[in-house]
Amino acid sequence: MSFFKDMPPKLAFAIVSFFLGELGDGLNIFQGIYLVAIGWNEGSVGIALSTMGFTALIVQTFAGDVIDKTSFDRRSFLSIASVATAISASAILFVREGNNDHILIFATKIIEGISSSFIGPCVAALTLATFGPNKFDEVMASNILWGHIGSIASAVLAGLAGYLLYPNIKYCFLVIGFSALMAVGGITLLPEGDPLLGRGLQRSDNKKVGDTHVGELGGNDKMDEPKSNYFSMEHSSSPNAEVGVSSYRSVFFDKKTLVLCLTGFFFQ
């Protein structure tokens, strides 16, 4: 147990990212093939899988803002989002053979799209809160790498489970539940970090929160300077409580942001 207690934060994030990667898109490709195999027509499968994508596209617009503004522990938020994603993705286990249970799949795909949209912002905010801006890029690159490795692992495990359990191939989707269970267990190893640093806020003395060696210590050691000056600012009812936070207007009208958004739009 001492190993888990003293685990380096970067390793803890890598482990969590790996199992969140296994959650991935709920093995949507496998689910589509399975639904066709049990009697669904291709059109219904396409609508079901697209429902998740469209829902996620809409919710992602404000998911990061919700994570930024919440006073709820982001680790708990991440756990809830992971479990909700896994449960909704696992609903396929209850689909009967034939062209049945459309409402079940459509509804759970909407839930899956909503819950999965909060996973990425939670991981990013926790990473920034723990390591600070100086280490953020390095650790996020590691998180993304391990997430991709987890996605590959989930596909391999699902294929192996389907092969070994044939003809009861639907049980290969238990990989999703296993991944969620392991992810939630790993989330308990993550440090909370500095909640306001996770928003990229600065201290009232104009010194960035990340300049107090949180990056070097990886969030395990306490920062040398007290945090009360900006925590009180955030939780007060003062009109200046949101000092340092950009408005939506300033973000949307920023030229670099517009170029990035247009590039992404035309790329898609």
mmCIF file of N, CA and C in Angstrom, residues 69-166:
data_model
loop_
_atom_site.group_PDB
_atom_site.id
_atom_site.type_symbol
_atom_site.label_atom_id
_atom_site.label_comp_id
_atom_site.label_asym_id
_atom_site.label_seq_id
_atom_site.Cartn_x
_atom_site.Cartn_y
_atom_site.Cartn_z
ATOM 1 N N LYS A 69 -15.593 26.234 -13.396
ATOM 2 C CA LYS A 69 -16.344 26.990 -12.401
ATOM 3 C C LYS A 69 -16.843 26.155 -11.229
ATOM 4 N N THR A 70 -16.787 24.839 -11.351
ATOM 5 C CA THR A 70 -17.338 24.014 -10.279
ATOM 6 C C THR A 70 -16.499 24.113 -9.008
ATOM 7 N N SER A 71 -17.165 24.050 -7.879
ATOM 8 C CA SER A 71 -16.466 23.983 -6.584
ATOM 9 C C SER A 71 -16.394 22.539 -6.109
ATOM 10 N N PHE A 72 -16.958 21.635 -6.907
ATOM 11 C CA PHE A 72 -16.953 20.206 -6.620
ATOM 12 C C PHE A 72 -15.560 19.655 -6.909
ATOM 13 N N ASP A 73 -15.095 18.714 -6.088
ATOM 14 C CA ASP A 73 -13.787 18.098 -6.311
ATOM 15 C C ASP A 73 -13.753 17.481 -7.714
ATOM 16 N N ARG A 74 -12.816 17.905 -8.513
ATOM 17 C CA ARG A 74 -12.764 17.444 -9.896
ATOM 18 C C ARG A 74 -12.474 15.950 -10.002
ATOM 19 N N ARG A 75 -11.832 15.394 -8.982
ATOM 20 C CA ARG A 75 -11.596 13.947 -8.988
ATOM 21 C C ARG A 75 -12.913 13.198 -8.876
ATOM 22 N N SER A 76 -13.798 13.686 -8.022
ATOM 23 C CA SER A 76 -15.118 13.066 -7.885
ATOM 24 C C SER A 76 -15.925 13.254 -9.164
ATOM 25 N N PHE A 77 -15.802 14.439 -9.756
ATOM 26 C CA PHE A 77 -16.495 14.715 -11.019
ATOM 27 C C PHE A 77 -16.023 13.738 -12.085
ATOM 28 N N LEU A 78 -14.715 13.503 -12.140
ATOM 29 C CA LEU A 78 -14.145 12.586 -13.127
ATOM 30 C C LEU A 78 -14.621 11.163 -12.881
ATOM 31 N N SER A 79 -14.707 10.770 -11.620
ATOM 32 C CA SER A 79 -15.190 9.422 -11.287
ATOM 33 C C SER A 79 -16.633 9.235 -11.738
ATOM 34 N N ILE A 80 -17.474 10.229 -11.463
ATOM 35 C CA ILE A 80 -18.885 10.144 -11.849
ATOM 36 C C ILE A 80 -19.022 10.076 -13.367
ATOM 37 N N ALA A 81 -18.265 10.923 -14.070
ATOM 38 C CA ALA A 81 -18.330 10.923 -15.535
ATOM 39 C C ALA A 81 -17.873 9.582 -16.100
ATOM 40 N N SER A 82 -16.836 9.001 -15.505
ATOM 41 C CA SER A 82 -16.319 7.713 -15.988
ATOM 42 C C SER A 82 -17.334 6.597 -15.775
ATOM 43 N N VAL A 83 -17.940 6.561 -14.584
ATOM 44 C CA VAL A 83 -18.920 5.519 -14.277
ATOM 45 C C VAL A 83 -20.160 5.674 -15.162
ATOM 46 N N ALA A 84 -20.624 6.912 -15.340
ATOM 47 C CA ALA A 84 -21.801 7.147 -16.180
ATOM 48 C C ALA A 84 -21.527 6.728 -17.618
ATOM 49 N N THR A 85 -20.316 7.024 -18.105
ATOM 50 C CA THR A 85 -19.946 6.617 -19.464
ATOM 51 C C THR A 85 -19.952 5.100 -19.595
ATOM 52 N N ALA A 86 -19.377 4.423 -18.600
ATOM 53 C CA ALA A 86 -19.292 2.956 -18.654
ATOM 54 C C ALA A 86 -20.665 2.301 -18.566
ATOM 55 N N ILE A 87 -21.507 2.808 -17.672
ATOM 56 C CA ILE A 87 -22.843 2.215 -17.511
ATOM 57 C C ILE A 87 -23.667 2.383 -18.787
ATOM 58 N N SER A 88 -23.627 3.584 -19.359
ATOM 59 C CA SER A 88 -24.411 3.822 -20.576
ATOM 60 C C SER A 88 -23.872 3.006 -21.746
ATOM 61 N N ALA A 89 -22.539 2.872 -21.823
ATOM 62 C CA ALA A 89 -21.965 2.074 -22.911
ATOM 63 C C ALA A 89 -22.255 0.589 -22.728
ATOM 64 N N SER A 90 -22.405 0.165 -21.485
ATOM 65 C CA SER A 90 -22.657 -1.255 -21.202
ATOM 66 C C SER A 90 -24.114 -1.646 -21.372
ATOM 67 N N ALA A 91 -24.980 -0.663 -21.652
ATOM 68 C CA ALA A 91 -26.400 -0.951 -21.824
ATOM 69 C C ALA A 91 -26.649 -1.904 -22.984
ATOM 70 N N ILE A 92 -25.695 -2.018 -23.887
ATOM 71 C CA ILE A 92 -25.844 -2.908 -25.036
ATOM 72 C C ILE A 92 -25.977 -4.367 -24.599
ATOM 73 N N LEU A 93 -25.514 -4.669 -23.404
ATOM 74 C CA LEU A 93 -25.632 -6.035 -22.885
ATOM 75 C C LEU A 93 -27.093 -6.451 -22.712
ATOM 76 N N PHE A 94 -27.993 -5.471 -22.625
ATOM 77 C CA PHE A 94 -29.406 -5.757 -22.365
ATOM 78 C C PHE A 94 -30.270 -5.654 -23.619
ATOM 79 N N VAL A 95 -29.647 -5.448 -24.751
ATOM 80 C CA VAL A 95 -30.399 -5.377 -26.011
ATOM 81 C C VAL A 95 -30.760 -6.787 -26.456
ATOM 82 N N ARG A 96 -32.038 -7.008 -26.754
ATOM 83 C CA ARG A 96 -32.504 -8.321 -27.195
ATOM 84 C C ARG A 96 -32.236 -8.534 -28.677
ATOM 85 N N GLU A 97 -32.189 -9.767 -29.073
ATOM 86 C CA GLU A 97 -31.960 -10.078 -30.479
ATOM 87 C C GLU A 97 -33.139 -9.605 -31.325
ATOM 88 N N GLY A 98 -32.828 -9.215 -32.531
ATOM 89 C CA GLY A 98 -33.845 -8.644 -33.401
ATOM 90 C C GLY A 98 -33.695 -7.138 -33.442
ATOM 91 N N ASN A 99 -34.544 -6.501 -34.221
ATOM 92 C CA ASN A 99 -34.483 -5.041 -34.374
ATOM 93 C C ASN A 99 -35.264 -4.377 -33.236
ATOM 94 N N ASN A 100 -34.745 -4.545 -31.991
ATOM 95 C CA ASN A 100 -35.477 -4.124 -30.792
ATOM 96 C C ASN A 100 -34.654 -3.149 -29.957
ATOM 97 N N ASP A 101 -35.330 -2.600 -28.947
ATOM 98 C CA ASP A 101 -34.689 -1.786 -27.893
ATOM 99 C C ASP A 101 -33.954 -0.561 -28.445
ATOM 100 N N HIS A 102 -34.542 0.078 -29.430
ATOM 101 C CA HIS A 102 -33.925 1.281 -29.986
ATOM 102 C C HIS A 102 -33.859 2.405 -28.958
ATOM 103 N N ILE A 103 -34.950 2.578 -28.207
ATOM 104 C CA ILE A 103 -35.001 3.675 -27.241
ATOM 105 C C ILE A 103 -33.896 3.517 -26.191
ATOM 106 N N LEU A 104 -33.661 2.291 -25.750
ATOM 107 C CA LEU A 104 -32.611 2.037 -24.763
ATOM 108 C C LEU A 104 -31.257 2.505 -25.281
ATOM 109 N N ILE A 105 -30.927 2.128 -26.502
ATOM 110 C CA ILE A 105 -29.631 2.490 -27.057
ATOM 111 C C ILE A 105 -29.552 3.987 -27.335
ATOM 112 N N PHE A 106 -30.600 4.565 -27.920
ATOM 113 C CA PHE A 106 -30.569 5.996 -28.225
ATOM 114 C C PHE A 106 -30.409 6.820 -26.946
ATOM 115 N N ALA A 107 -31.158 6.462 -25.903
ATOM 116 C CA ALA A 107 -31.100 7.213 -24.643
ATOM 117 C C ALA A 107 -29.733 7.086 -23.981
ATOM 118 N N THR A 108 -29.202 5.861 -23.952
ATOM 119 C CA THR A 108 -27.911 5.674 -23.284
ATOM 120 C C THR A 108 -26.774 6.294 -24.095
ATOM 121 N N LYS A 109 -26.911 6.390 -25.420
ATOM 122 C CA LYS A 109 -25.892 7.054 -26.218
ATOM 123 C C LYS A 109 -25.871 8.558 -25.943
ATOM 124 N N ILE A 110 -27.030 9.123 -25.670
ATOM 125 C CA ILE A 110 -27.082 10.540 -25.290
ATOM 126 C C ILE A 110 -26.371 10.740 -23.948
ATOM 127 N N ILE A 111 -26.675 9.861 -22.991
ATOM 128 C CA ILE A 111 -26.012 9.941 -21.685
ATOM 129 C C ILE A 111 -24.508 9.756 -21.825
ATOM 130 N N GLU A 112 -24.121 8.804 -22.653
ATOM 131 C CA GLU A 112 -22.696 8.539 -22.876
ATOM 132 C C GLU A 112 -22.004 9.753 -23.499
ATOM 133 N N GLY A 113 -22.672 10.396 -24.447
ATOM 134 C CA GLY A 113 -22.094 11.575 -25.078
ATOM 135 C C GLY A 113 -21.917 12.714 -24.093
ATOM 136 N N ILE A 114 -22.896 12.888 -23.199
ATOM 137 C CA ILE A 114 -22.814 13.950 -22.190
ATOM 138 C C ILE A 114 -21.688 13.668 -21.199
ATOM 139 N N SER A 115 -21.696 12.476 -20.613
ATOM 140 C CA SER A 115 -20.725 12.156 -19.561
ATOM 141 C C SER A 115 -19.299 12.098 -20.091
ATOM 142 N N SER A 116 -19.101 11.542 -21.281
ATOM 143 C CA SER A 116 -17.748 11.431 -21.824
ATOM 144 C C SER A 116 -17.157 12.795 -22.156
ATOM 145 N N SER A 117 -18.018 13.797 -22.376
ATOM 146 C CA SER A 117 -17.532 15.132 -22.711
ATOM 147 C C SER A 117 -16.814 15.801 -21.544
ATOM 148 N N PHE A 118 -17.073 15.334 -20.336
ATOM 149 C CA PHE A 118 -16.468 15.954 -19.159
ATOM 150 C C PHE A 118 -15.167 15.283 -18.749
ATOM 151 N N ILE A 119 -14.855 14.138 -19.329
ATOM 152 C CA ILE A 119 -13.654 13.409 -18.920
ATOM 153 C C ILE A 119 -12.386 14.179 -19.292
ATOM 154 N N GLY A 120 -12.287 14.609 -20.545
ATOM 155 C CA GLY A 120 -11.106 15.338 -20.994
ATOM 156 C C GLY A 120 -10.848 16.615 -20.219
ATOM 157 N N PRO A 121 -11.856 17.499 -20.066
ATOM 158 C CA PRO A 121 -11.635 18.719 -19.280
ATOM 159 C C PRO A 121 -11.247 18.451 -17.835
ATOM 160 N N CYS A 122 -11.802 17.391 -17.227
ATOM 161 C CA CYS A 122 -11.432 17.049 -15.846
ATOM 162 C C CYS A 122 -9.961 16.668 -15.753
ATOM 163 N N VAL A 123 -9.518 15.820 -16.671
ATOM 164 C CA VAL A 123 -8.117 15.389 -16.661
ATOM 165 C C VAL A 123 -7.194 16.576 -16.890
ATOM 166 N N ALA A 124 -7.553 17.447 -17.832
ATOM 167 C CA ALA A 124 -6.724 18.616 -18.126
ATOM 168 C C ALA A 124 -6.646 19.560 -16.922
ATOM 169 N N ALA A 125 -7.798 19.800 -16.282
ATOM 170 C CA ALA A 125 -7.820 20.706 -15.129
ATOM 171 C C ALA A 125 -7.023 20.135 -13.960
ATOM 172 N N LEU A 126 -7.158 18.848 -13.698
ATOM 173 C CA LEU A 126 -6.402 18.213 -12.617
ATOM 174 C C LEU A 126 -4.904 18.233 -12.915
ATOM 175 N N THR A 127 -4.544 18.038 -14.181
ATOM 176 C CA THR A 127 -3.135 18.071 -14.565
ATOM 177 C C THR A 127 -2.546 19.457 -14.341
ATOM 178 N N LEU A 128 -3.255 20.490 -14.776
ATOM 179 C CA LEU A 128 -2.785 21.858 -14.586
ATOM 180 C C LEU A 128 -2.734 22.216 -13.104
ATOM 181 N N ALA A 129 -3.746 21.773 -12.356
ATOM 182 C CA ALA A 129 -3.796 22.072 -10.919
ATOM 183 C C ALA A 129 -2.655 21.406 -10.156
ATOM 184 N N THR A 130 -2.188 20.271 -10.644
ATOM 185 C CA THR A 130 -1.148 19.517 -9.954
ATOM 186 C C THR A 130 0.259 19.932 -10.359
ATOM 187 N N PHE A 131 0.463 20.142 -11.656
ATOM 188 C CA PHE A 131 1.821 20.359 -12.151
ATOM 189 C C PHE A 131 2.127 21.798 -12.529
ATOM 190 N N GLY A 132 1.101 22.618 -12.662
ATOM 191 C CA GLY A 132 1.339 23.997 -13.047
ATOM 192 C C GLY A 132 1.568 24.143 -14.539
ATOM 193 N N PRO A 133 1.575 25.383 -15.025
ATOM 194 C CA PRO A 133 1.692 25.628 -16.473
ATOM 195 C C PRO A 133 3.030 25.196 -17.059
ATOM 196 N N ASN A 134 4.096 25.217 -16.267
ATOM 197 C CA ASN A 134 5.417 24.874 -16.809
ATOM 198 C C ASN A 134 5.534 23.397 -17.175
ATOM 199 N N LYS A 135 4.840 22.537 -16.454
ATOM 200 C CA LYS A 135 4.909 21.093 -16.694
ATOM 201 C C LYS A 135 3.679 20.555 -17.427
ATOM 202 N N PHE A 136 2.720 21.442 -17.666
ATOM 203 C CA PHE A 136 1.427 20.995 -18.194
ATOM 204 C C PHE A 136 1.568 20.270 -19.536
ATOM 205 N N ASP A 137 2.269 20.882 -20.479
ATOM 206 C CA ASP A 137 2.382 20.283 -21.815
ATOM 207 C C ASP A 137 3.019 18.897 -21.750
ATOM 208 N N GLU A 138 4.077 18.777 -20.960
ATOM 209 C CA GLU A 138 4.788 17.504 -20.853
ATOM 210 C C GLU A 138 3.888 16.403 -20.302
ATOM 211 N N VAL A 139 3.168 16.712 -19.220
ATOM 212 C CA VAL A 139 2.332 15.698 -18.577
ATOM 213 C C VAL A 139 1.111 15.388 -19.425
ATOM 214 N N MET A 140 0.506 16.403 -20.059
ATOM 215 C CA MET A 140 -0.654 16.150 -20.915
ATOM 216 C C MET A 140 -0.272 15.303 -22.123
ATOM 217 N N ALA A 141 0.927 15.525 -22.649
ATOM 218 C CA ALA A 141 1.388 14.686 -23.766
ATOM 219 C C ALA A 141 1.485 13.232 -23.318
ATOM 220 N N SER A 142 1.975 13.031 -22.097
ATOM 221 C CA SER A 142 2.051 11.668 -21.546
ATOM 222 C C SER A 142 0.653 11.089 -21.353
ATOM 223 N N ASN A 143 -0.261 11.920 -20.839
ATOM 224 C CA ASN A 143 -1.645 11.452 -20.631
ATOM 225 C C ASN A 143 -2.286 11.008 -21.944
ATOM 226 N N ILE A 144 -2.095 11.816 -22.979
ATOM 227 C CA ILE A 144 -2.698 11.509 -24.284
ATOM 228 C C ILE A 144 -2.097 10.234 -24.867
ATOM 229 N N LEU A 145 -0.774 10.104 -24.716
ATOM 230 C CA LEU A 145 -0.105 8.894 -25.211
ATOM 231 C C LEU A 145 -0.679 7.645 -24.550
ATOM 232 N N TRP A 146 -0.802 7.677 -23.229
ATOM 233 C CA TRP A 146 -1.306 6.507 -22.509
ATOM 234 C C TRP A 146 -2.790 6.282 -22.773
ATOM 235 N N GLY A 147 -3.514 7.360 -23.082
ATOM 236 C CA GLY A 147 -4.908 7.200 -23.467
ATOM 237 C C GLY A 147 -5.043 6.448 -24.781
ATOM 238 N N HIS A 148 -4.175 6.771 -25.750
ATOM 239 C CA HIS A 148 -4.197 6.058 -27.031
ATOM 240 C C HIS A 148 -3.807 4.594 -26.850
ATOM 241 N N ILE A 149 -2.807 4.365 -26.004
ATOM 242 C CA ILE A 149 -2.406 2.977 -25.736
ATOM 243 C C ILE A 149 -3.568 2.215 -25.093
ATOM 244 N N GLY A 150 -4.301 2.881 -24.203
ATOM 245 C CA GLY A 150 -5.462 2.255 -23.581
ATOM 246 C C GLY A 150 -6.544 1.922 -24.593
ATOM 247 N N SER A 151 -6.742 2.798 -25.584
ATOM 248 C CA SER A 151 -7.740 2.546 -26.633
ATOM 249 C C SER A 151 -7.387 1.296 -27.427
ATOM 250 N N ILE A 152 -6.093 1.154 -27.748
ATOM 251 C CA ILE A 152 -5.647 -0.036 -28.480
ATOM 252 C C ILE A 152 -5.833 -1.281 -27.623
ATOM 253 N N ALA A 153 -5.487 -1.157 -26.336
ATOM 254 C CA ALA A 153 -5.609 -2.297 -25.424
ATOM 255 C C ALA A 153 -7.059 -2.747 -25.287
ATOM 256 N N SER A 154 -7.993 -1.784 -25.252
ATOM 257 C CA SER A 154 -9.405 -2.142 -25.104
ATOM 258 C C SER A 154 -9.897 -2.903 -26.329
ATOM 259 N N ALA A 155 -9.457 -2.474 -27.517
ATOM 260 C CA ALA A 155 -9.864 -3.168 -28.738
ATOM 261 C C ALA A 155 -9.313 -4.587 -28.762
ATOM 262 N N VAL A 156 -8.053 -4.735 -28.349
ATOM 263 C CA VAL A 156 -7.435 -6.066 -28.316
ATOM 264 C C VAL A 156 -8.140 -6.964 -27.307
ATOM 265 N N LEU A 157 -8.414 -6.413 -26.102
ATOM 266 C CA LEU A 157 -9.069 -7.205 -25.056
ATOM 267 C C LEU A 157 -10.489 -7.588 -25.463
ATOM 268 N N ALA A 158 -11.207 -6.646 -26.090
ATOM 269 C CA ALA A 158 -12.574 -6.944 -26.525
ATOM 270 C C ALA A 158 -12.568 -8.025 -27.602
ATOM 271 N N GLY A 159 -11.633 -7.930 -28.544
ATOM 272 C CA GLY A 159 -11.532 -8.952 -29.578
ATOM 273 C C GLY A 159 -11.176 -10.311 -29.006
ATOM 274 N N LEU A 160 -10.261 -10.322 -28.047
ATOM 275 C CA LEU A 160 -9.857 -11.576 -27.417
ATOM 276 C C LEU A 160 -11.012 -12.187 -26.632
ATOM 277 N N ALA A 161 -11.739 -11.318 -25.891
ATOM 278 C CA ALA A 161 -12.879 -11.807 -25.114
ATOM 279 C C ALA A 161 -13.969 -12.360 -26.030
ATOM 280 N N GLY A 162 -14.218 -11.660 -27.143
ATOM 281 C CA GLY A 162 -15.213 -12.136 -28.094
ATOM 282 C C GLY A 162 -14.834 -13.482 -28.691
ATOM 283 N N TYR A 163 -13.552 -13.665 -28.964
ATOM 284 C CA TYR A 163 -13.072 -14.928 -29.522
ATOM 285 C C TYR A 163 -13.209 -16.071 -28.519
ATOM 286 N N LEU A 164 -12.841 -15.801 -27.259
ATOM 287 C CA LEU A 164 -12.865 -16.857 -26.240
ATOM 288 C C LEU A 164 -14.292 -17.189 -25.794
ATOM 289 N N LEU A 165 -15.185 -16.188 -25.831
ATOM 290 C CA LEU A 165 -16.543 -16.385 -25.328
ATOM 291 C C LEU A 165 -17.556 -16.677 -26.437
ATOM 292 N N TYR A 166 -17.095 -16.773 -27.670
ATOM 293 C CA TYR A 166 -17.996 -17.035 -28.800
ATOM 294 C C TYR A 166 -18.836 -18.290 -28.532
#
